Amino acid sequence: MATVREEKVRTLPQYLELLEQAQRRAPSSLWYRGCGTVSYKLLPSLYRHERLKTPEELADLERSLMTRFRQRSIPYHSRSLTDDWDTLFFMQHYGVPTRLLDWTENPLIALHFALMGASKKRTKSGKPAFASNAAVWVFDPVAWNRHALRHVSFEGGVLTPDDEALKGYKPIPKFAGMHNQPVALYGAHNSARIVAQQGVFTIFGRDTKPMETVFNLDEFPERCLVKVVFLRSVIAPLRKSLLSHGVTESVVFPDLEGLARETRRVFGFEV
């Protein structure tokens, strides 16, 4: 059984060089996902429910969430949710649990999420001490999709909601006819944040296991999923380096919340 390859880097130049080498090997653009805790699984929020775990239970839960969101969100927005896909992406943007998992096409955005999301506490010296290692996942969406959809002889690339191959992942009353493994797709750029973050997605099917487990069990191409690990001892200098290159909160979150986060940090209010 294959296992996900792990790489450890200590500096921003090492990180960029590693990704440049990975991109030269890949026939298409790579995607990235930053995690502030190295052990955090590649699993969407819907599949993290504490009690409901089976595909049947999750199908009912998804339908209930979509119905409730459609009914109660109307006073808060002026746009029309045209179909189930549009509703899913809109729900994802506002943090409602879905089968979608966020990725980015920008490796520096992913690094920002990994480093700025790392859990920390203030030491007696006033410097942050980080509780665990962080990680950035590197993902080849085309190689993944071709393997995940090989049972339908798929030879394309990243999917869009209009693609025939994605019909097997459309929200339906039951997951019985749904494809099994997660696949990569482009979604609606329905906010300034997703544009700034160059957001893309994977969507899960019947299989409720994390992507790294699926990779290990089903012999996916060796380098279509790689984990870059940042030891907790290097997070502080890496954060300083990244922020000094302009990848700050107001760039990643181009709104008042992002500006507020950045202002708090600059003026010493970050724990």
Coordinates of C-alpha atoms in Angstrom, one line a residue, residues 40-230:
Y40 CA -5.9 17.8 10.4
K41 CA -7.5 15.4 7.8
L42 CA -8.5 16.2 4.2
L43 CA -12.2 15.8 5.0
P44 CA -15.1 18.2 4.3
S45 CA -17.1 19.7 7.1
L46 CA -20.3 17.7 6.3
Y47 CA -18.4 14.4 6.9
R48 CA -17.1 15.6 10.3
H49 CA -20.5 15.4 12.0
E50 CA -20.2 13.8 15.4
R51 CA -23.0 11.3 15.1
L52 CA -24.1 11.0 11.5
K53 CA -21.5 8.9 9.6
T54 CA -23.1 6.6 6.9
P55 CA -23.7 7.8 3.3
E56 CA -27.4 7.5 3.9
E57 CA -27.4 9.7 7.0
L58 CA -25.1 12.2 5.3
A59 CA -27.4 12.4 2.2
D60 CA -30.4 13.3 4.4
L61 CA -28.3 15.8 6.4
E62 CA -27.1 17.5 3.2
R63 CA -30.6 17.8 1.8
S64 CA -31.9 19.2 5.2
L65 CA -29.0 21.8 5.3
M66 CA -29.7 22.9 1.8
T67 CA -33.4 23.2 2.3
R68 CA -33.0 25.2 5.6
F69 CA -30.3 27.5 4.0
R70 CA -32.5 28.2 1.0
Q71 CA -35.5 29.0 3.1
R72 CA -33.8 31.2 5.7
S73 CA -31.1 33.0 3.7
I74 CA -33.5 34.9 1.4
P75 CA -33.6 38.1 3.6
Y76 CA -29.8 38.3 3.7
H77 CA -28.9 38.3 0.0
S78 CA -30.2 39.7 -3.2
R79 CA -28.9 37.0 -5.6
S80 CA -30.9 34.0 -6.8
L81 CA -29.6 30.5 -6.0
T82 CA -30.2 29.0 -9.4
D83 CA -29.5 25.3 -8.7
D84 CA -28.1 22.9 -6.3
W85 CA -24.5 23.6 -7.3
D86 CA -24.9 27.3 -6.8
T87 CA -26.5 26.7 -3.4
L88 CA -23.6 24.4 -2.3
F89 CA -20.9 26.9 -3.3
F90 CA -22.8 29.7 -1.5
M91 CA -23.2 27.6 1.6
Q92 CA -19.5 26.8 1.6
H93 CA -18.6 30.5 1.4
Y94 CA -20.6 31.2 4.6
G95 CA -19.4 28.2 6.5
V96 CA -22.4 25.9 6.3
P97 CA -21.2 22.3 6.2
T98 CA -21.0 20.8 2.7
R99 CA -19.1 18.0 0.8
L100 CA -16.8 20.6 -0.6
L101 CA -13.1 21.0 0.6
D102 CA -11.3 24.3 -0.1
W103 CA -8.1 24.4 -2.0
T104 CA -6.1 27.3 -3.7
E105 CA -4.1 27.6 -6.9
N106 CA -1.7 29.9 -5.0
P107 CA 1.0 28.2 -2.9
L108 CA 1.6 31.4 -0.9
I109 CA -2.0 31.7 0.1
A110 CA -1.9 28.1 1.3
L111 CA 1.2 28.8 3.3
H112 CA -0.5 31.8 4.9
F113 CA -3.4 29.6 6.0
A114 CA -0.9 27.0 7.4
L115 CA 1.3 29.4 9.3
M116 CA -1.3 32.0 10.5
G117 CA -3.7 29.2 11.5
A118 CA -1.1 27.4 13.6
S119 CA -2.2 27.2 17.2
K120 CA 0.1 29.1 19.6
K121 CA 0.4 30.6 23.1
R122 CA 2.3 33.5 24.5
T123 CA 5.5 32.5 26.5
K124 CA 7.0 34.5 29.3
S125 CA 9.4 36.1 26.9
G126 CA 6.5 37.4 24.8
K127 CA 7.2 35.3 21.8
P128 CA 4.7 32.9 20.3
A129 CA 5.2 29.2 21.0
F130 CA 3.5 26.9 18.6
A131 CA 1.7 23.8 19.8
S132 CA 2.2 21.5 16.8
N133 CA 3.6 21.3 13.3
A134 CA 1.8 22.8 10.3
A135 CA 1.4 21.6 6.8
V136 CA 0.6 22.4 3.2
W137 CA -0.9 19.7 1.0
V138 CA 0.2 19.7 -2.6
F139 CA -2.3 18.2 -5.0
D140 CA -2.4 17.3 -8.7
P141 CA -6.1 17.7 -9.6
V142 CA -5.8 16.3 -13.1
A143 CA -3.9 13.1 -12.2
W144 CA -6.3 12.6 -9.3
N145 CA -9.4 13.0 -11.4
R146 CA -8.3 10.6 -14.0
H147 CA -7.6 7.9 -11.4
A148 CA -10.7 8.5 -9.4
L149 CA -12.9 8.4 -12.5
R150 CA -11.1 5.7 -14.4
H151 CA -14.2 3.5 -14.1
V152 CA -15.9 5.8 -16.6
S153 CA -12.8 6.1 -18.8
F154 CA -12.3 9.8 -17.9
E155 CA -9.4 11.4 -19.6
G156 CA -10.2 15.1 -19.0
G157 CA -8.9 17.5 -16.4
V158 CA -10.5 19.6 -13.6
L159 CA -14.3 19.4 -13.7
T160 CA -17.0 22.1 -13.8
P161 CA -20.6 21.8 -12.7
D162 CA -21.7 21.4 -16.3
D163 CA -19.5 18.4 -17.0
E164 CA -21.1 15.1 -17.6
A165 CA -18.6 13.3 -15.2
L166 CA -19.7 15.6 -12.3
K167 CA -23.4 14.5 -12.5
G168 CA -22.4 11.6 -10.3
Y169 CA -21.7 14.0 -7.5
K170 CA -24.8 16.3 -7.8
P171 CA -26.8 16.7 -4.5
I172 CA -29.5 14.1 -4.6
P173 CA -32.0 12.7 -2.1
K174 CA -29.8 9.6 -1.6
F175 CA -26.1 8.9 -2.2
A176 CA -26.8 5.4 -3.6
G177 CA -26.1 6.4 -7.2
M178 CA -23.2 8.8 -6.4
H179 CA -19.6 8.1 -7.5
N180 CA -17.3 7.0 -4.7
Q181 CA -14.1 9.0 -4.5
P182 CA -13.6 12.8 -4.2
V183 CA -12.8 14.7 -7.4
A184 CA -11.4 18.2 -8.2
L185 CA -13.6 20.9 -9.6
Y186 CA -13.8 24.6 -10.3
G187 CA -16.6 26.5 -8.5
A188 CA -18.4 29.8 -8.7
H189 CA -16.2 32.8 -7.8
N190 CA -19.1 34.2 -5.7
S191 CA -17.1 36.6 -3.5
A192 CA -14.1 38.8 -3.4
R193 CA -12.4 36.4 -0.9
I194 CA -12.6 33.4 -3.2
V195 CA -11.1 35.5 -6.1
A196 CA -8.3 36.8 -3.9
Q197 CA -7.6 33.3 -2.5
Q198 CA -7.8 31.7 -6.0
G199 CA -10.2 29.2 -4.6
V200 CA -10.9 25.8 -6.1
F201 CA -12.5 22.7 -4.6
T202 CA -12.7 19.0 -4.2
I203 CA -16.1 17.4 -3.7
F204 CA -16.6 14.1 -1.9
G205 CA -18.9 11.2 -3.0
R206 CA -20.0 8.1 -1.1
D207 CA -16.6 7.4 0.4
T208 CA -16.4 9.2 3.8
K209 CA -12.7 8.6 4.4
P210 CA -10.1 11.5 4.2
M211 CA -8.4 12.0 0.9
E212 CA -5.0 10.9 2.3
T213 CA -6.6 7.6 3.3
V214 CA -8.2 7.2 -0.1
F215 CA -4.8 7.9 -1.7
N216 CA -3.1 5.2 0.4
L217 CA -5.8 2.5 -0.2
D218 CA -6.4 2.9 -3.9
E219 CA -2.9 3.3 -5.4
F220 CA -3.2 6.8 -6.8
P221 CA -0.3 8.1 -8.8
E222 CA 2.6 8.6 -6.5
R223 CA 3.0 12.4 -6.5
C224 CA -0.6 13.5 -7.0
L225 CA -0.8 14.1 -3.2
V226 CA 2.2 15.3 -1.2
K227 CA 2.4 16.7 2.3
V228 CA 4.8 19.5 3.1
V229 CA 5.5 19.7 6.9
F230 CA 6.7 22.8 8.8

